[in-house]
PDB file of C-alpha atoms in Angstrom:
ATOM      1  CA  MET A   1     123.122  50.364 114.459  1.00 68.00           C
ATOM      2  CA  PRO A   2     119.292  50.797 114.163  1.00 79.00           C
ATOM      3  CA  THR A   3     118.125  51.570 110.249  1.00 84.00           C
ATOM      4  CA  PHE A   4     116.782  54.227 108.938  1.00 86.00           C
ATOM      5  CA  VAL A   5     115.237  55.714 104.716  1.00 91.00           C
ATOM      6  CA  TYR A   6     116.062  58.342 102.799  1.00 90.00           C
ATOM      7  CA  MET A   7     112.879  59.118 101.258  1.00 90.00           C
ATOM      8  CA  THR A   8     113.950  60.784  98.209  1.00 93.00           C
ATOM      9  CA  ARG A   9     116.116  56.919  97.138  1.00 93.00           C
ATOM     10  CA  CYS A  10     112.757  55.063  98.641  1.00 95.00           C
ATOM     11  CA  ASP A  11     110.179  54.206  95.829  1.00 95.00           C
ATOM     12  CA  GLY A  12     107.784  52.384  98.423  1.00 95.00           C
ATOM     13  CA  CYS A  13     108.417  48.969  96.560  1.00 95.00           C
ATOM     14  CA  GLY A  14     107.615  46.432 100.454  1.00 95.00           C
ATOM     15  CA  GLN A  15     110.173  44.836 100.597  1.00 94.00           C
ATOM     16  CA  CYS A  16     112.045  45.756 103.401  1.00 94.00           C
ATOM     17  CA  VAL A  17     108.620  45.477 104.706  1.00 95.00           C
ATOM     18  CA  ASP A  18     108.264  42.067 103.768  1.00 94.00           C
ATOM     19  CA  ILE A  19     111.583  41.470 104.995  1.00 92.00           C
ATOM     20  CA  CYS A  20     111.683  43.066 108.871  1.00 92.00           C
ATOM     21  CA  PRO A  21     111.783  39.880 111.506  1.00 91.00           C
ATOM     22  CA  SER A  22     110.959  42.808 113.939  1.00 90.00           C
ATOM     23  CA  ASP A  23     107.658  44.243 111.611  1.00 93.00           C
ATOM     24  CA  ILE A  24     109.389  47.838 112.300  1.00 94.00           C
ATOM     25  CA  MET A  25     109.425  48.680 108.317  1.00 94.00           C
ATOM     26  CA  HIS A  26     105.734  50.148 107.037  1.00 95.00           C
ATOM     27  CA  ILE A  27     105.028  52.498 104.452  1.00 95.00           C
ATOM     28  CA  ASP A  28     104.119  55.709 104.931  1.00 94.00           C
ATOM     29  CA  ARG A  29     100.638  56.183 103.078  1.00 91.00           C
ATOM     30  CA  THR A  30     100.813  59.789 102.234  1.00 93.00           C
ATOM     31  CA  TYR A  31     104.095  59.661 101.079  1.00 93.00           C
ATOM     32  CA  ARG A  32     104.573  56.258 100.180  1.00 94.00           C
ATOM     33  CA  ARG A  33     107.787  56.367 101.188  1.00 95.00           C
ATOM     34  CA  ALA A  34     108.967  53.279 103.529  1.00 95.00           C
ATOM     35  CA  TYR A  35     109.653  54.197 107.651  1.00 93.00           C
ATOM     36  CA  ASN A  36     111.337  52.675 110.375  1.00 91.00           C
ATOM     37  CA  ILE A  37     107.352  53.500 112.945  1.00 93.00           C
ATOM     38  CA  GLU A  38     110.554  52.572 116.315  1.00 91.00           C
ATOM     39  CA  PRO A  39     114.211  52.451 115.965  1.00 86.00           C
ATOM     40  CA  ASN A  40     114.154  51.223 119.575  1.00 86.00           C
ATOM     41  CA  PHE A  41     112.671  47.680 118.716  1.00 90.00           C
ATOM     42  CA  CYS A  42     115.117  47.422 116.159  1.00 88.00           C
ATOM     43  CA  TRP A  43     117.084  43.754 115.555  1.00 86.00           C
ATOM     44  CA  GLU A  44     120.278  45.525 113.606  1.00 83.00           C
ATOM     45  CA  CYS A  45     119.762  42.524 111.862  1.00 83.00           C
ATOM     46  CA  TYR A  46     120.501  44.760 107.988  1.00 82.00           C
ATOM     47  CA  SER A  47     117.826  42.461 106.052  1.00 86.00           C
ATOM     48  CA  CYS A  48     115.829  45.465 105.623  1.00 89.00           C
ATOM     49  CA  VAL A  49     119.143  47.004 104.276  1.00 85.00           C
ATOM     50  CA  LYS A  50     120.027  44.148 102.187  1.00 82.00           C
ATOM     51  CA  ALA A  51     116.916  43.148 100.588  1.00 86.00           C
ATOM     52  CA  CYS A  52     116.104  47.539  99.562  1.00 89.00           C
ATOM     53  CA  PRO A  53     116.479  47.831  95.775  1.00 88.00           C
ATOM     54  CA  GLN A  54     116.917  51.190  95.294  1.00 91.00           C
ATOM     55  CA  HIS A  55     119.674  51.720  97.649  1.00 87.00           C
ATOM     56  CA  ALA A  56     117.346  54.130 100.189  1.00 91.00           C
ATOM     57  CA  ILE A  57     118.422  52.507 103.481  1.00 89.00           C
ATOM     58  CA  ASP A  58     120.894  53.441 106.199  1.00 83.00           C
ATOM     59  CA  VAL A  59     122.077  52.697 109.605  1.00 80.00           C
ATOM     60  CA  ARG A  60     123.038  54.733 112.193  1.00 72.00           C
ATOM     61  CA  GLY A  61     126.492  53.583 113.754  1.00 68.00           C
ATOM     62  CA  TYR A  62     126.714  53.355 117.737  1.00 66.00           C
ATOM     63  CA  SER A  63     129.791  56.230 118.668  1.00 65.00           C
ATOM     64  CA  ASP A  64     132.184  53.377 119.757  1.00 62.00           C
ATOM     65  CA  PHE A  65     132.039  52.528 116.197  1.00 62.00           C
ATOM     66  CA  ALA A  66     131.666  55.621 114.007  1.00 63.00           C
ATOM     67  CA  PRO A  67     132.256  59.209 116.092  1.00 66.00           C
ATOM     68  CA  LEU A  68     129.699  62.192 115.233  1.00 67.00           C
ATOM     69  CA  GLY A  69     128.959  62.917 111.541  1.00 67.00           C
ATOM     70  CA  HIS A  70     130.026  60.241 109.970  1.00 73.00           C
ATOM     71  CA  SER A  71     127.515  57.988 107.324  1.00 71.00           C
ATOM     72  CA  VAL A  72     127.193  53.969 107.395  1.00 74.00           C
ATOM     73  CA  ARG A  73     126.618  52.102 103.571  1.00 76.00           C
ATOM     74  CA  VAL A  74     125.643  48.675 103.409  1.00 77.00           C
ATOM     75  CA  LEU A  75     124.971  46.716 100.206  1.00 77.00           C
ATOM     76  CA  ARG A  76     124.838  43.581  99.638  1.00 76.00           C
ATOM     77  CA  GLU A  77     126.382  43.097  96.988  1.00 79.00           C
ATOM     78  CA  GLU A  78     125.189  39.838  94.958  1.00 77.00           C
ATOM     79  CA  GLU A  79     128.088  40.281  91.913  1.00 81.00           C
ATOM     80  CA  LYS A  80     130.937  40.444  94.091  1.00 84.00           C
ATOM     81  CA  GLY A  81     129.437  37.926  96.611  1.00 81.00           C
ATOM     82  CA  VAL A  82     129.377  40.349  99.607  1.00 84.00           C
ATOM     83  CA  VAL A  83     127.513  42.514 102.299  1.00 81.00           C
ATOM     84  CA  SER A  84     129.873  45.567 102.038  1.00 84.00           C
ATOM     85  CA  TRP A  85     130.202  48.071 104.635  1.00 81.00           C
ATOM     86  CA  LYS A  86     131.790  51.707 104.020  1.00 83.00           C
ATOM     87  CA  ILE A  87     132.442  53.743 106.613  1.00 82.00           C
ATOM     88  CA  LYS A  88     132.317  57.591 106.138  1.00 81.00           C
ATOM     89  CA  TYR A  89     134.568  59.759 108.970  1.00 81.00           C
ATOM     90  CA  ARG A  90     134.327  63.778 109.351  1.00 80.00           C
ATOM     91  CA  ASP A  91     137.406  63.915 108.661  1.00 84.00           C
ATOM     92  CA  GLY A  92     136.639  62.311 105.317  1.00 86.00           C
ATOM     93  CA  ARG A  93     138.169  59.166 105.628  1.00 88.00           C
ATOM     94  CA  VAL A  94     137.158  56.186 104.587  1.00 89.00           C
ATOM     95  CA  LYS A  95     136.698  52.568 105.033  1.00 88.00           C
ATOM     96  CA  GLY A  96     135.585  49.445 103.336  1.00 88.00           C
ATOM     97  CA  PHE A  97     134.887  46.133 105.104  1.00 86.00           C
ATOM     98  CA  ALA A  98     133.227  42.926 102.805  1.00 88.00           C
ATOM     99  CA  PHE A  99     131.754  40.173 103.969  1.00 84.00           C
ATOM    100  CA  PRO A 100     130.728  36.809 102.341  1.00 83.00           C
ATOM    101  CA  ILE A 101     127.212  36.592 102.159  1.00 77.00           C
ATOM    102  CA  ARG A 102     127.126  32.590 102.917  1.00 73.00           C
ATOM    103  CA  THR A 103     129.986  30.414 102.884  1.00 74.00           C
ATOM    104  CA  THR A 104     128.102  28.226 101.409  1.00 76.00           C
ATOM    105  CA  PRO A 105     127.857  27.337  97.785  1.00 76.00           C
ATOM    106  CA  TRP A 106     124.798  27.970  96.401  1.00 70.00           C
ATOM    107  CA  GLY A 107     121.792  25.663  96.158  1.00 78.00           C
ATOM    108  CA  SER A 108     123.591  23.661  98.543  1.00 82.00           C
ATOM    109  CA  ILE A 109     121.497  23.761 101.737  1.00 80.00           C
ATOM    110  CA  LYS A 110     118.664  21.419 102.176  1.00 79.00           C
ATOM    111  CA  SER A 111     115.244  22.573 102.072  1.00 81.00           C
ATOM    112  CA  PRO A 112     113.057  21.460 105.123  1.00 79.00           C
ATOM    113  CA  SER A 113     110.719  19.179 102.898  1.00 85.00           C
ATOM    114  CA  ASP A 114     114.376  17.115 102.805  1.00 84.00           C
ATOM    115  CA  TYR A 115     114.761  16.635 105.754  1.00 80.00           C
ATOM    116  CA  PRO A 116     112.189  13.646 107.713  1.00 81.00           C
ATOM    117  CA  ALA A 117     109.571  14.692 110.047  1.00 81.00           C
ATOM    118  CA  PRO A 118     110.054  14.918 113.944  1.00 79.00           C
ATOM    119  CA  ASP A 119     108.950  12.595 115.897  1.00 82.00           C
ATOM    120  CA  ALA A 120     106.552  14.031 118.700  1.00 84.00           C
ATOM    121  CA  ASN A 121     108.807  12.816 121.541  1.00 83.00           C
ATOM    122  CA  ASP A 122     111.605  14.699 119.615  1.00 79.00           C
ATOM    123  CA  LEU A 123     109.969  17.993 121.493  1.00 77.00           C
ATOM    124  CA  ASP A 124     111.413  16.334 124.530  1.00 80.00           C
ATOM    125  CA  SER A 125     114.949  16.585 123.362  1.00 78.00           C
ATOM    126  CA  VAL A 126     118.069  18.932 124.104  1.00 75.00           C
ATOM    127  CA  MET A 127     118.831  18.995 120.406  1.00 75.00           C
ATOM    128  CA  LEU A 128     117.721  21.475 118.233  1.00 76.00           C
ATOM    129  CA  ALA A 129     116.612  20.152 115.269  1.00 72.00           C
ATOM    130  CA  HIS A 130     118.913  18.485 112.392  1.00 72.00           C
ATOM    131  CA  GLU A 131     121.556  17.928 115.060  1.00 77.00           C
ATOM    132  CA  PRO A 132     124.296  15.946 115.613  1.00 77.00           C
ATOM    133  CA  GLU A 133     124.109  15.548 111.774  1.00 77.00           C
ATOM    134  CA  ALA A 134     123.896  19.347 111.044  1.00 76.00           C
ATOM    135  CA  LEU A 135     127.577  19.250 113.050  1.00 81.00           C
ATOM    136  CA  LYS A 136     128.274  16.474 111.316  1.00 83.00           C
ATOM    137  CA  VAL A 137     129.177  14.455 114.580  1.00 85.00           C
ATOM    138  CA  GLU A 138     128.208  10.792 115.635  1.00 85.00           C
ATOM    139  CA  LYS A 139     126.086  12.485 118.886  1.00 80.00           C
ATOM    140  CA  LEU A 140     126.780  15.622 120.810  1.00 77.00           C
ATOM    141  CA  PRO A 141     128.114  14.882 123.837  1.00 78.00           C
ATOM    142  CA  THR A 142     126.176  14.849 126.955  1.00 77.00           C
ATOM    143  CA  LEU A 143     127.044  15.129 130.927  1.00 77.00           C
ATOM    144  CA  PRO A 144     126.438  11.848 133.041  1.00 79.00           C
ATOM    145  CA  ARG A 145     123.533  11.279 134.719  1.00 76.00           C
ATOM    146  CA  TYR A 146     123.696  12.832 138.530  1.00 74.00           C
ATOM    147  CA  GLU A 147     121.530  10.692 140.819  1.00 74.00           C
ATOM    148  CA  GLN A 148     120.804  11.882 143.609  1.00 74.00           C
ATOM    149  CA  GLY A 149     121.801   9.572 147.012  1.00 62.00           C
TER     150      GLY A 149
END
């Protein structure tokens, strides 16, 4: 569901531009309003929607999610600790969903600087950063090495 901007709500602050991982949110030079330059390349991460202080960015719902003529609102509600979705259908029905912003306490995630620097040999490893510590296991399971013979 790619994003789009309500130009009357947007104040051109640029927070959506700064946070967009695919670099498709831009500020129009004439009107000083944000817009999505290429909706087809939208990652649908909704970072821009959550970051917009004016709630000027919405998403276009897919037909299997919400039929033609609907509207979708996504809001980051930090005071409630949730990201809420509201779908309004053509017939007036409204459905709402709320999901926690995070599942761990604020401040509980370590900074990258809190971890030891990786060894150069780690680049040859199949493990991702901070495994198996982050998975809370002593070591990752492995398959026995196959010997051709």
